[in-house]
């Protein structure tokens, strides 16, 4: 067994606690502000043993020093980001294992949003920060469309279909609104848009007060493969839509992803 708690932080960020019920140990993943995390840890009565960061942006790791000092725990991130992740103590890299009580996670290196971005793959759940979003992907700040394609389609898309996708932000509704402009006849996408609209219609005024019902995260790898425009280069409808706007787009998946990203940046 493994328990995952979603803690709404900042305006639309997700902070996660991964808990091993057998040992009562927990890790926090991507904490930009300390107070809601401290409150949730106290409410649950779990013992925090690790801080994991997916990447160096402060909306994912700004609270690391405060939490590390309070609980006396290490801060883990990609080895290349030792100088950029606040409170950094332990570097990890592709294929390494880490443990939370009796739970094991594997590190998957997915640079593109930033050059030191990683995902943490626990049994049945991936924590992927700002690389794969529900219905979208992060901006390519420190990489290339080829690297983002490798991250999404060669690494994350190969996880089992039922794998739960825990991303860094509640961006799903606007991501899917964009997706629908490219694949209006994708039935799975039309259905997902309706579901997400219903969930978001009940959203609290302050994200810190968000109910579980309004959270559209997690999705699954199967959902993303069926509806995420950054994983849909093989869809003839998507390719035709992209070429109607960017006619010179080559058909290879990295080029299609780059074109979709350029369109989304202006959406
Ligand atoms: Zn980011
Ligand atoms: Fe972010």
PDB file of C-alpha atoms and ligand atoms in Angstrom:
ATOM      1  CA  UNK A   1       0.000   0.000   0.000  1.00  0.00           C
ATOM      2  CA  UNK A   2       0.894   3.609  -0.639  1.00  0.00           C
ATOM      3  CA  UNK A   3      -1.072   6.726   0.203  1.00  0.00           C
ATOM      4  CA  UNK A   4      -0.849   9.962  -1.769  1.00  0.00           C
ATOM      5  CA  UNK A   5      -2.053  13.299  -0.410  1.00  0.00           C
ATOM      6  CA  UNK A   6      -2.604  16.272  -2.696  1.00  0.00           C
ATOM      7  CA  UNK A   7      -1.894  19.612  -1.008  1.00  0.00           C
ATOM      8  CA  UNK A   8      -2.984  22.698  -2.978  1.00  0.00           C
ATOM      9  CA  UNK A   9      -0.276  25.391  -2.806  1.00  0.00           C
ATOM     10  CA  UNK A  10       0.251  28.917  -4.208  1.00  0.00           C
ATOM     11  CA  UNK A  11      -2.373  29.684  -6.880  1.00  0.00           C
ATOM     12  CA  UNK A  12      -2.538  26.447  -8.855  1.00  0.00           C
ATOM     13  CA  UNK A  13       0.393  24.281  -7.690  1.00  0.00           C
ATOM     14  CA  UNK A  14       0.179  20.736  -6.420  1.00  0.00           C
ATOM     15  CA  UNK A  15       2.380  19.586  -3.556  1.00  0.00           C
ATOM     16  CA  UNK A  16       2.255  15.876  -2.781  1.00  0.00           C
ATOM     17  CA  UNK A  17       2.883  13.689   0.229  1.00  0.00           C
ATOM     18  CA  UNK A  18       3.730  10.066  -0.536  1.00  0.00           C
ATOM     19  CA  UNK A  19       3.138   7.969   2.557  1.00  0.00           C
ATOM     20  CA  UNK A  20       4.152   4.414   3.412  1.00  0.00           C
ATOM     21  CA  UNK A  21       1.383   3.349   5.799  1.00  0.00           C
ATOM     22  CA  UNK A  22       3.430   0.433   7.161  1.00  0.00           C
ATOM     23  CA  UNK A  23       6.183   2.675   8.556  1.00  0.00           C
ATOM     24  CA  UNK A  24       4.247   5.985   8.677  1.00  0.00           C
ATOM     25  CA  UNK A  25       7.132   7.576   6.751  1.00  0.00           C
ATOM     26  CA  UNK A  26       6.377  10.264   4.183  1.00  0.00           C
ATOM     27  CA  UNK A  27       8.156  12.206   1.461  1.00  0.00           C
ATOM     28  CA  UNK A  28       7.021  15.586   0.221  1.00  0.00           C
ATOM     29  CA  UNK A  29       7.280  16.289  -3.495  1.00  0.00           C
ATOM     30  CA  UNK A  30       7.540  19.912  -4.744  1.00  0.00           C
ATOM     31  CA  UNK A  31       6.861  22.254  -1.834  1.00  0.00           C
ATOM     32  CA  UNK A  32       6.752  25.973  -2.703  1.00  0.00           C
ATOM     33  CA  UNK A  33       5.254  27.113   0.618  1.00  0.00           C
ATOM     34  CA  UNK A  34       5.689  25.487   4.003  1.00  0.00           C
ATOM     35  CA  UNK A  35       2.540  26.252   6.006  1.00  0.00           C
ATOM     36  CA  UNK A  36       0.025  24.043   4.164  1.00  0.00           C
ATOM     37  CA  UNK A  37       2.551  21.177   4.109  1.00  0.00           C
ATOM     38  CA  UNK A  38       3.324  21.465   7.824  1.00  0.00           C
ATOM     39  CA  UNK A  39      -0.415  21.544   8.581  1.00  0.00           C
ATOM     40  CA  UNK A  40      -1.093  18.426   6.512  1.00  0.00           C
ATOM     41  CA  UNK A  41       1.843  16.509   8.029  1.00  0.00           C
ATOM     42  CA  UNK A  42       0.577  17.381  11.532  1.00  0.00           C
ATOM     43  CA  UNK A  43      -3.014  16.443  10.691  1.00  0.00           C
ATOM     44  CA  UNK A  44      -1.958  13.053   9.315  1.00  0.00           C
ATOM     45  CA  UNK A  45       0.617  12.392  12.027  1.00  0.00           C
ATOM     46  CA  UNK A  46       3.160  11.090   9.504  1.00  0.00           C
ATOM     47  CA  UNK A  47       6.936  11.313   9.833  1.00  0.00           C
ATOM     48  CA  UNK A  48       8.583  13.294   7.031  1.00  0.00           C
ATOM     49  CA  UNK A  49      11.876  11.698   5.977  1.00  0.00           C
ATOM     50  CA  UNK A  50      12.651  13.229   2.543  1.00  0.00           C
ATOM     51  CA  UNK A  51      12.031  16.283   0.406  1.00  0.00           C
ATOM     52  CA  UNK A  52      11.960  15.561  -3.337  1.00  0.00           C
ATOM     53  CA  UNK A  53      12.159  18.276  -5.983  1.00  0.00           C
ATOM     54  CA  UNK A  54      11.283  17.674  -9.640  1.00  0.00           C
ATOM     55  CA  UNK A  55      13.114  20.831 -10.768  1.00  0.00           C
ATOM     56  CA  UNK A  56      14.613  24.094  -9.554  1.00  0.00           C
ATOM     57  CA  UNK A  57      11.735  26.549 -10.141  1.00  0.00           C
ATOM     58  CA  UNK A  58      10.749  28.181  -6.866  1.00  0.00           C
ATOM     59  CA  UNK A  59       7.060  27.376  -7.315  1.00  0.00           C
ATOM     60  CA  UNK A  60       8.215  23.764  -6.766  1.00  0.00           C
ATOM     61  CA  UNK A  61      11.002  24.033  -4.200  1.00  0.00           C
ATOM     62  CA  UNK A  62      10.885  27.438  -2.493  1.00  0.00           C
ATOM     63  CA  UNK A  63       9.959  25.914   0.892  1.00  0.00           C
ATOM     64  CA  UNK A  64      12.757  23.309   0.892  1.00  0.00           C
ATOM     65  CA  UNK A  65      15.044  25.152   3.359  1.00  0.00           C
ATOM     66  CA  UNK A  66      12.256  25.822   5.868  1.00  0.00           C
ATOM     67  CA  UNK A  67      10.961  22.241   5.734  1.00  0.00           C
ATOM     68  CA  UNK A  68      14.450  20.723   5.795  1.00  0.00           C
ATOM     69  CA  UNK A  69      15.352  22.730   8.901  1.00  0.00           C
ATOM     70  CA  UNK A  70      12.075  21.973  10.661  1.00  0.00           C
ATOM     71  CA  UNK A  71      12.123  18.207  10.085  1.00  0.00           C
ATOM     72  CA  UNK A  72      15.881  17.611   9.724  1.00  0.00           C
ATOM     73  CA  UNK A  73      15.542  15.803   6.401  1.00  0.00           C
ATOM     74  CA  UNK A  74      17.519  15.666   3.131  1.00  0.00           C
ATOM     75  CA  UNK A  75      16.560  17.531  -0.045  1.00  0.00           C
ATOM     76  CA  UNK A  76      16.809  15.454  -3.200  1.00  0.00           C
ATOM     77  CA  UNK A  77      16.967  16.604  -6.814  1.00  0.00           C
ATOM     78  CA  UNK A  78      18.841  15.985 -10.037  1.00  0.00           C
ATOM     79  CA  UNK A  79      22.601  15.937  -9.508  1.00  0.00           C
ATOM     80  CA  UNK A  80      23.064  18.761 -12.049  1.00  0.00           C
ATOM     81  CA  UNK A  81      20.889  21.154 -10.029  1.00  0.00           C
ATOM     82  CA  UNK A  82      22.903  21.165  -6.780  1.00  0.00           C
ATOM     83  CA  UNK A  83      23.444  24.914  -7.138  1.00  0.00           C
ATOM     84  CA  UNK A  84      19.877  25.805  -8.125  1.00  0.00           C
ATOM     85  CA  UNK A  85      17.547  23.776  -5.870  1.00  0.00           C
ATOM     86  CA  UNK A  86      17.243  25.525  -2.475  1.00  0.00           C
ATOM     87  CA  UNK A  87      18.426  23.340   0.414  1.00  0.00           C
ATOM     88  CA  UNK A  88      19.835  20.686  -1.952  1.00  0.00           C
ATOM     89  CA  UNK A  89      21.707  17.868  -0.182  1.00  0.00           C
ATOM     90  CA  UNK A  90      21.504  14.684  -2.313  1.00  0.00           C
ATOM     91  CA  UNK A  91      21.803  14.356  -6.092  1.00  0.00           C
ATOM     92  CA  UNK A  92      20.072  11.590  -8.034  1.00  0.00           C
ATOM     93  CA  UNK A  93      20.163  10.608 -11.695  1.00  0.00           C
ATOM     94  CA  UNK A  94      18.428   8.444 -14.293  1.00  0.00           C
ATOM     95  CA  UNK A  95      17.627   4.937 -13.077  1.00  0.00           C
ATOM     96  CA  UNK A  96      18.523   5.471  -9.421  1.00  0.00           C
ATOM     97  CA  UNK A  97      16.224   4.154  -6.699  1.00  0.00           C
ATOM     98  CA  UNK A  98      15.137   5.949  -3.584  1.00  0.00           C
ATOM     99  CA  UNK A  99      13.059   4.797  -0.656  1.00  0.00           C
ATOM    100  CA  UNK A 100      10.251   6.144   1.525  1.00  0.00           C
ATOM    101  CA  UNK A 101       9.848   3.627   4.322  1.00  0.00           C
ATOM    102  CA  UNK A 102       9.240   0.380   2.445  1.00  0.00           C
ATOM    103  CA  UNK A 103       8.279   2.115  -0.825  1.00  0.00           C
ATOM    104  CA  UNK A 104      10.725   2.365  -3.715  1.00  0.00           C
ATOM    105  CA  UNK A 105      10.778   4.983  -6.432  1.00  0.00           C
ATOM    106  CA  UNK A 106      12.828   5.207  -9.599  1.00  0.00           C
ATOM    107  CA  UNK A 107      14.294   8.447 -10.901  1.00  0.00           C
ATOM    108  CA  UNK A 108      13.613   9.229 -14.568  1.00  0.00           C
ATOM    109  CA  UNK A 109      15.634  12.079 -16.101  1.00  0.00           C
ATOM    110  CA  UNK A 110      13.354  14.212 -18.299  1.00  0.00           C
ATOM    111  CA  UNK A 111      15.147  17.475 -19.195  1.00  0.00           C
ATOM    112  CA  UNK A 112      13.389  20.041 -21.446  1.00  0.00           C
ATOM    113  CA  UNK A 113      11.286  22.329 -19.208  1.00  0.00           C
ATOM    114  CA  UNK A 114      14.556  22.719 -17.289  1.00  0.00           C
ATOM    115  CA  UNK A 115      17.844  20.929 -17.912  1.00  0.00           C
ATOM    116  CA  UNK A 116      17.752  19.176 -14.508  1.00  0.00           C
ATOM    117  CA  UNK A 117      14.122  18.026 -14.465  1.00  0.00           C
ATOM    118  CA  UNK A 118      13.334  14.566 -13.102  1.00  0.00           C
ATOM    119  CA  UNK A 119      10.237  12.461 -12.492  1.00  0.00           C
ATOM    120  CA  UNK A 120       9.814  10.139  -9.523  1.00  0.00           C
ATOM    121  CA  UNK A 121       8.124   6.867 -10.459  1.00  0.00           C
ATOM    122  CA  UNK A 122       6.527   5.054  -7.540  1.00  0.00           C
ATOM    123  CA  UNK A 123       4.553   1.842  -8.048  1.00  0.00           C
ATOM    124  CA  UNK A 124       1.509   2.918 -10.069  1.00  0.00           C
ATOM    125  CA  UNK A 125       2.165   6.668  -9.836  1.00  0.00           C
ATOM    126  CA  UNK A 126       4.492   9.148 -11.510  1.00  0.00           C
ATOM    127  CA  UNK A 127       5.295  12.624 -10.155  1.00  0.00           C
ATOM    128  CA  UNK A 128       6.369  14.611 -13.184  1.00  0.00           C
ATOM    129  CA  UNK A 129       6.457  18.290 -12.145  1.00  0.00           C
ATOM    130  CA  UNK A 130       6.190  20.676 -15.098  1.00  0.00           C
ATOM    131  CA  UNK A 131       7.077  18.200 -17.860  1.00  0.00           C
ATOM    132  CA  UNK A 132       3.867  16.227 -18.481  1.00  0.00           C
ATOM    133  CA  UNK A 133       0.695  18.059 -17.429  1.00  0.00           C
ATOM    134  CA  UNK A 134      -2.830  16.702 -17.523  1.00  0.00           C
ATOM    135  CA  UNK A 135      -3.724  17.566 -21.113  1.00  0.00           C
ATOM    136  CA  UNK A 136      -0.490  19.446 -21.830  1.00  0.00           C
ATOM    137  CA  UNK A 137       3.203  19.895 -21.145  1.00  0.00           C
ATOM    138  CA  UNK A 138       5.481  22.506 -19.636  1.00  0.00           C
ATOM    139  CA  UNK A 139       7.157  25.256 -21.593  1.00  0.00           C
ATOM    140  CA  UNK A 140      10.520  24.309 -23.077  1.00  0.00           C
ATOM    141  CA  UNK A 141      12.779  26.737 -21.200  1.00  0.00           C
ATOM    142  CA  UNK A 142      16.091  24.839 -21.157  1.00  0.00           C
ATOM    143  CA  UNK A 143      15.777  22.193 -23.830  1.00  0.00           C
ATOM    144  CA  UNK A 144      14.505  21.370 -27.273  1.00  0.00           C
ATOM    145  CA  UNK A 145      11.355  19.856 -28.764  1.00  0.00           C
ATOM    146  CA  UNK A 146      13.427  16.685 -29.321  1.00  0.00           C
ATOM    147  CA  UNK A 147      14.184  16.444 -25.572  1.00  0.00           C
ATOM    148  CA  UNK A 148      10.544  17.095 -24.636  1.00  0.00           C
ATOM    149  CA  UNK A 149       9.473  14.441 -27.143  1.00  0.00           C
ATOM    150  CA  UNK A 150      11.906  11.952 -25.570  1.00  0.00           C
ATOM    151  CA  UNK A 151      10.629  12.823 -22.079  1.00  0.00           C
ATOM    152  CA  UNK A 152       6.940  12.531 -22.933  1.00  0.00           C
ATOM    153  CA  UNK A 153       6.789   9.924 -25.654  1.00  0.00           C
ATOM    154  CA  UNK A 154       9.852   7.734 -25.129  1.00  0.00           C
ATOM    155  CA  UNK A 155       9.993   7.769 -21.315  1.00  0.00           C
ATOM    156  CA  UNK A 156       6.688   8.716 -19.631  1.00  0.00           C
ATOM    157  CA  UNK A 157       4.343   7.298 -22.297  1.00  0.00           C
ATOM    158  CA  UNK A 158       5.969   3.896 -21.821  1.00  0.00           C
ATOM    159  CA  UNK A 159       4.817   3.616 -18.219  1.00  0.00           C
ATOM    160  CA  UNK A 160       1.866   1.221 -17.778  1.00  0.00           C
ATOM    161  CA  UNK A 161      -1.483   2.657 -18.978  1.00  0.00           C
ATOM    162  CA  UNK A 162      -2.990   2.715 -15.482  1.00  0.00           C
ATOM    163  CA  UNK A 163      -0.096   4.715 -13.983  1.00  0.00           C
ATOM    164  CA  UNK A 164      -1.500   7.764 -12.173  1.00  0.00           C
ATOM    165  CA  UNK A 165      -0.017  11.054 -13.406  1.00  0.00           C
ATOM    166  CA  UNK A 166       0.592  13.591 -10.633  1.00  0.00           C
ATOM    167  CA  UNK A 167       1.735  16.824 -12.279  1.00  0.00           C
ATOM    168  CA  UNK A 168       2.797  20.163 -10.838  1.00  0.00           C
ATOM    169  CA  UNK A 169      -0.169  22.417 -11.633  1.00  0.00           C
ATOM    170  CA  UNK A 170      -3.949  22.479 -11.995  1.00  0.00           C
ATOM    171  CA  UNK A 171      -3.831  23.639 -15.626  1.00  0.00           C
ATOM    172  CA  UNK A 172      -6.046  20.928 -17.110  1.00  0.00           C
ATOM    173  CA  UNK A 173      -9.046  22.986 -18.198  1.00  0.00           C
ATOM    174  CA  UNK A 174      -7.057  25.491 -20.261  1.00  0.00           C
ATOM    175  CA  UNK A 175      -4.780  22.736 -21.588  1.00  0.00           C
ATOM    176  CA  UNK A 176      -7.779  20.803 -22.871  1.00  0.00           C
ATOM    177  CA  UNK A 177      -9.409  23.912 -24.352  1.00  0.00           C
ATOM    178  CA  UNK A 178      -6.281  24.230 -26.510  1.00  0.00           C
ATOM    179  CA  UNK A 179      -6.199  20.483 -27.277  1.00  0.00           C
ATOM    180  CA  UNK A 180      -9.760  20.658 -28.567  1.00  0.00           C
ATOM    181  CA  UNK A 181      -8.769  23.258 -31.173  1.00  0.00           C
ATOM    182  CA  UNK A 182      -6.442  20.641 -32.724  1.00  0.00           C
ATOM    183  CA  UNK A 183      -8.571  17.494 -32.382  1.00  0.00           C
ATOM    184  CA  UNK A 184     -12.243  18.509 -32.228  1.00  0.00           C
ATOM    185  CA  UNK A 185     -13.294  15.037 -33.451  1.00  0.00           C
ATOM    186  CA  UNK A 186     -11.299  13.071 -30.833  1.00  0.00           C
ATOM    187  CA  UNK A 187     -14.178  11.466 -28.863  1.00  0.00           C
ATOM    188  CA  UNK A 188     -11.998  10.701 -25.817  1.00  0.00           C
ATOM    189  CA  UNK A 189     -10.928  14.345 -25.716  1.00  0.00           C
ATOM    190  CA  UNK A 190     -14.486  15.671 -26.045  1.00  0.00           C
ATOM    191  CA  UNK A 191     -15.542  13.434 -23.155  1.00  0.00           C
ATOM    192  CA  UNK A 192     -12.576  14.490 -21.021  1.00  0.00           C
ATOM    193  CA  UNK A 193     -13.284  18.188 -21.639  1.00  0.00           C
ATOM    194  CA  UNK A 194     -16.838  17.700 -20.365  1.00  0.00           C
ATOM    195  CA  UNK A 195     -15.641  15.850 -17.246  1.00  0.00           C
ATOM    196  CA  UNK A 196     -13.036  18.483 -16.426  1.00  0.00           C
ATOM    197  CA  UNK A 197     -15.485  21.357 -16.955  1.00  0.00           C
ATOM    198  CA  UNK A 198     -17.895  19.738 -14.483  1.00  0.00           C
ATOM    199  CA  UNK A 199     -15.129  19.274 -11.913  1.00  0.00           C
ATOM    200  CA  UNK A 200     -13.810  22.826 -12.278  1.00  0.00           C
ATOM    201  CA  UNK A 201     -17.274  24.410 -12.129  1.00  0.00           C
ATOM    202  CA  UNK A 202     -17.219  23.703  -8.383  1.00  0.00           C
ATOM    203  CA  UNK A 203     -13.791  25.256  -7.762  1.00  0.00           C
ATOM    204  CA  UNK A 204     -13.213  27.131  -4.498  1.00  0.00           C
ATOM    205  CA  UNK A 205     -12.403  30.860  -4.675  1.00  0.00           C
ATOM    206  CA  UNK A 206      -9.050  30.227  -2.954  1.00  0.00           C
ATOM    207  CA  UNK A 207      -7.019  27.279  -4.312  1.00  0.00           C
ATOM    208  CA  UNK A 208      -5.777  26.558  -0.779  1.00  0.00           C
ATOM    209  CA  UNK A 209      -9.373  25.562   0.043  1.00  0.00           C
ATOM    210  CA  UNK A 210      -9.728  23.289  -3.010  1.00  0.00           C
ATOM    211  CA  UNK A 211     -11.897  20.203  -2.568  1.00  0.00           C
ATOM    212  CA  UNK A 212     -10.803  16.828  -3.919  1.00  0.00           C
ATOM    213  CA  UNK A 213     -13.756  17.002  -6.351  1.00  0.00           C
ATOM    214  CA  UNK A 214     -12.360  20.046  -8.126  1.00  0.00           C
ATOM    215  CA  UNK A 215      -8.896  18.515  -8.570  1.00  0.00           C
ATOM    216  CA  UNK A 216      -8.481  17.094 -12.071  1.00  0.00           C
ATOM    217  CA  UNK A 217      -5.143  15.535 -11.113  1.00  0.00           C
ATOM    218  CA  UNK A 218      -4.219  12.680 -11.156  1.00  0.00           C
ATOM    219  CA  UNK A 219      -4.977  11.541 -14.671  1.00  0.00           C
ATOM    220  CA  UNK A 220      -3.527   8.336 -16.103  1.00  0.00           C
ATOM    221  CA  UNK A 221      -0.938   7.588 -18.765  1.00  0.00           C
ATOM    222  CA  UNK A 222      -3.786   6.091 -20.842  1.00  0.00           C
ATOM    223  CA  UNK A 223      -5.791   9.376 -20.564  1.00  0.00           C
ATOM    224  CA  UNK A 224      -2.759  11.356 -21.689  1.00  0.00           C
ATOM    225  CA  UNK A 225      -1.935   9.098 -24.621  1.00  0.00           C
ATOM    226  CA  UNK A 226      -5.554   9.389 -25.785  1.00  0.00           C
ATOM    227  CA  UNK A 227      -5.997  13.156 -25.389  1.00  0.00           C
ATOM    228  CA  UNK A 228      -2.769  15.069 -24.723  1.00  0.00           C
ATOM    229  CA  UNK A 229      -1.790  16.973 -27.914  1.00  0.00           C
ATOM    230  CA  UNK A 230       1.912  16.616 -27.045  1.00  0.00           C
ATOM    231  CA  UNK A 231       1.517  12.821 -27.243  1.00  0.00           C
ATOM    232  CA  UNK A 232      -0.669  12.784 -30.358  1.00  0.00           C
ATOM    233  CA  UNK A 233       1.798  13.192 -33.261  1.00  0.00           C
ATOM    234  CA  UNK A 234       0.383  10.000 -34.804  1.00  0.00           C
ATOM    235  CA  UNK A 235      -3.137  11.484 -35.022  1.00  0.00           C
ATOM    236  CA  UNK A 236      -3.929  12.484 -38.641  1.00  0.00           C
ATOM    237  CA  UNK A 237      -6.468  15.027 -37.358  1.00  0.00           C
ATOM    238  CA  UNK A 238      -3.900  16.679 -35.109  1.00  0.00           C
ATOM    239  CA  UNK A 239      -1.250  16.766 -37.850  1.00  0.00           C
ATOM    240  CA  UNK A 240      -3.718  18.317 -40.308  1.00  0.00           C
ATOM    241  CA  UNK A 241      -4.721  20.966 -37.747  1.00  0.00           C
ATOM    242  CA  UNK A 242      -1.083  21.804 -37.012  1.00  0.00           C
ATOM    243  CA  UNK A 243      -0.231  22.056 -40.714  1.00  0.00           C
ATOM    244  CA  UNK A 244      -3.228  24.316 -41.356  1.00  0.00           C
ATOM    245  CA  UNK A 245      -1.538  26.815 -38.985  1.00  0.00           C
ATOM    246  CA  UNK A 246       2.155  25.955 -39.515  1.00  0.00           C
ATOM    247  CA  UNK A 247       2.272  24.499 -43.056  1.00  0.00           C
ATOM    248  CA  UNK A 248       5.963  23.548 -43.133  1.00  0.00           C
ATOM    249  CA  UNK A 249       5.768  21.236 -40.098  1.00  0.00           C
ATOM    250  CA  UNK A 250       7.525  17.898 -40.768  1.00  0.00           C
ATOM    251  CA  UNK A 251       5.643  14.748 -39.699  1.00  0.00           C
ATOM    252  CA  UNK A 252       8.240  13.364 -37.269  1.00  0.00           C
ATOM    253  CA  UNK A 253       6.999  13.400 -33.656  1.00  0.00           C
ATOM    254  CA  UNK A 254       9.583  15.864 -32.299  1.00  0.00           C
ATOM    255  CA  UNK A 255       8.771  18.396 -35.017  1.00  0.00           C
ATOM    256  CA  UNK A 256       5.032  17.982 -34.461  1.00  0.00           C
ATOM    257  CA  UNK A 257       5.540  18.462 -30.713  1.00  0.00           C
ATOM    258  CA  UNK A 258       7.601  21.592 -31.363  1.00  0.00           C
ATOM    259  CA  UNK A 259       4.853  23.016 -33.568  1.00  0.00           C
ATOM    260  CA  UNK A 260       2.140  22.178 -31.016  1.00  0.00           C
ATOM    261  CA  UNK A 261       4.266  23.824 -28.295  1.00  0.00           C
ATOM    262  CA  UNK A 262       4.720  26.957 -30.428  1.00  0.00           C
ATOM    263  CA  UNK A 263       0.953  27.138 -31.007  1.00  0.00           C
ATOM    264  CA  UNK A 264       0.211  26.617 -27.305  1.00  0.00           C
ATOM    265  CA  UNK A 265       2.706  29.360 -26.342  1.00  0.00           C
ATOM    266  CA  UNK A 266       0.538  31.798 -28.332  1.00  0.00           C
ATOM    267  CA  UNK A 267      -2.862  30.356 -27.378  1.00  0.00           C
TER     268      UNK A 267
HETATM  269 ZN1  LIG B   1       8.572  24.919 -13.620  1.00  0.00          ZN
HETATM  270 FE1  LIG B   2       5.682  25.228 -12.049  1.00  0.00          FE
END
